[in-house]
C-alpha angles and dihedrals in degrees: 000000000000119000107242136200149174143202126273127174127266113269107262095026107146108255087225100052118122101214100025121185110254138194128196128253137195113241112215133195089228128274117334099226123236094237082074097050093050086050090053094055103038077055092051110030096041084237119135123255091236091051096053095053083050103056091038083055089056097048087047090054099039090054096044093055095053082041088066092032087066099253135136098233115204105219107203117296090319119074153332119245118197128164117258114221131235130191116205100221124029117275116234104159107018079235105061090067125065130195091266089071091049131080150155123279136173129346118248119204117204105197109219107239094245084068093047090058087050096050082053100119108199096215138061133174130173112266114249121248098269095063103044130122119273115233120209112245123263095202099113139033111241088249084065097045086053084055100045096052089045088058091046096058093040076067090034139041090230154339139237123217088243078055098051087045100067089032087060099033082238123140121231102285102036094052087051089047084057101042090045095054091043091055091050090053082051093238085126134038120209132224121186132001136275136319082019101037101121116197124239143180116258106261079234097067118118099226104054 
C-alpha cells in the first residue's frame, strides 16, 4: 500500500488569505496497534506473542525508570528518549527559583538518522478525495462567528464545542482556539471538563 498526503496550509497563514503557503502531510488511517505490531513479529521471528509483550513491558519500564532518573535513555536503533523540564512560574534571576518550583514534563524523543532512512518509503501519491484534509470554512470573520454564537445561546442554555463547530463551519481545533479565547476575555464562561465542558454566557452578561 502507498503512503499517501496531502497539502495543508503553513502554521500562522491567515485563514483569509487567497493564495496561502502550504506544506504536504501524510494522511494516515489512524494508529496501526501494537497488537499488530506484536502479531507481525511473533510471525516472523518464531517468538512468542506473549513474549513479545513481555519483553516490550520491561523496556517500558526500564526506560521509564533512567527517564526519572534524569537520563537520556537510547531505545534500539530508533530513537533517545530524555524528560523535558518545566518551571511553574516564569524564571527572571536562576535564584529566585528553587527545585520545588520545578518539575518534569513531557517526554521528547529524538529518532537516530539510521531509523529515518529506514522509515524512508520509496513511493507517494495524492490522497483521494475521500481522505483529504478537511479545511475550516472561511465563510465568516471571527467578529461574525461571535455573533453568531451569541445569537445561538440567547435560543439555548449553553454549546459544545462539537456544537460551535458546526455553528461556525470550524473544524476541531479552530473552534477550541476560539472558545478558549473567548473564555479568557471573559465573553464566556465554562462548566465540566472535557470531553463533556459545555460553554455559557456569564451570568453577568446583558443580554440573557
Amino acid at each position: 500500500m502507498e503512503a499517501q498526503y496531502d497539502f495543508l496550509p503553513v502554521p500562522g497563514t491567515r485563514s483569509d488569505a487567497q493564495n496561502p503557503k502550504l506544506y504536504p502531510k501524510l494522511v494516515t488511517r489512524g494508529a496501526v496497534p501494537f497488537s499488530e505490531i506484536i502479531r507481525q513479529i511473533a510471525r516472523s521471528s518464531g517468538f512468542k506473542e506473549g513474549t513479545v509483550i513481555g519483553v516490550m513491558e520491561e523496556i517500558e519500564r526500564w526506560t521509564a525508570y533512567y527517564i526519572s532518573k534524569g537520563e537520556c535513555v537510547e531505545i534500539g536503533h530508533m530513537a533517545y528518549a530524555v524528560a523535558n523540564l518545566k518551571a511553574e512560574k516564569e524564571i527572571m534571576d536562576e535564584g529566585e527559583i528553587h527545585a520545588q518550583n520545578i518539575r518534569f514534563d513531557k517526554v521528547r524523543f529524538r529518532t537516530a538518522k539510521s531509523f529515518n532512512q529506514r522509515c524512508r518509503g520509496q513511493q507517494l501519491t495524492r490522497a483521494k478525495a475521500a481522505w483529504k484534509f478537511k479545511q475550516s470554512s472561511t465563510r465568516y470573520t471571527e467578529a461574525e462567528r461571535l455573533n453568531l454564537l451569541k445569537d445561538y445561546l440567547k435560543q439555548h442554555p449553553f454549546i459544545t464545542r462539537t456544537e460551535y463547530g458546526n455553528l461556525s463551519g470550524l473544524q476541531k481545533s479552530k473552534a477550541w482556539k476560539d472558545l478558549s479565547n473567548w473564555v479568557k476575555n471573559k465573553i464566556l464562561s465554562t462548566k465540566g471538563k472535557a470531553p463533556h465542558k459545555i460553554y455559557t454566557l456569564p451570568c453577568d452578561d446583558p443580554i440573557r
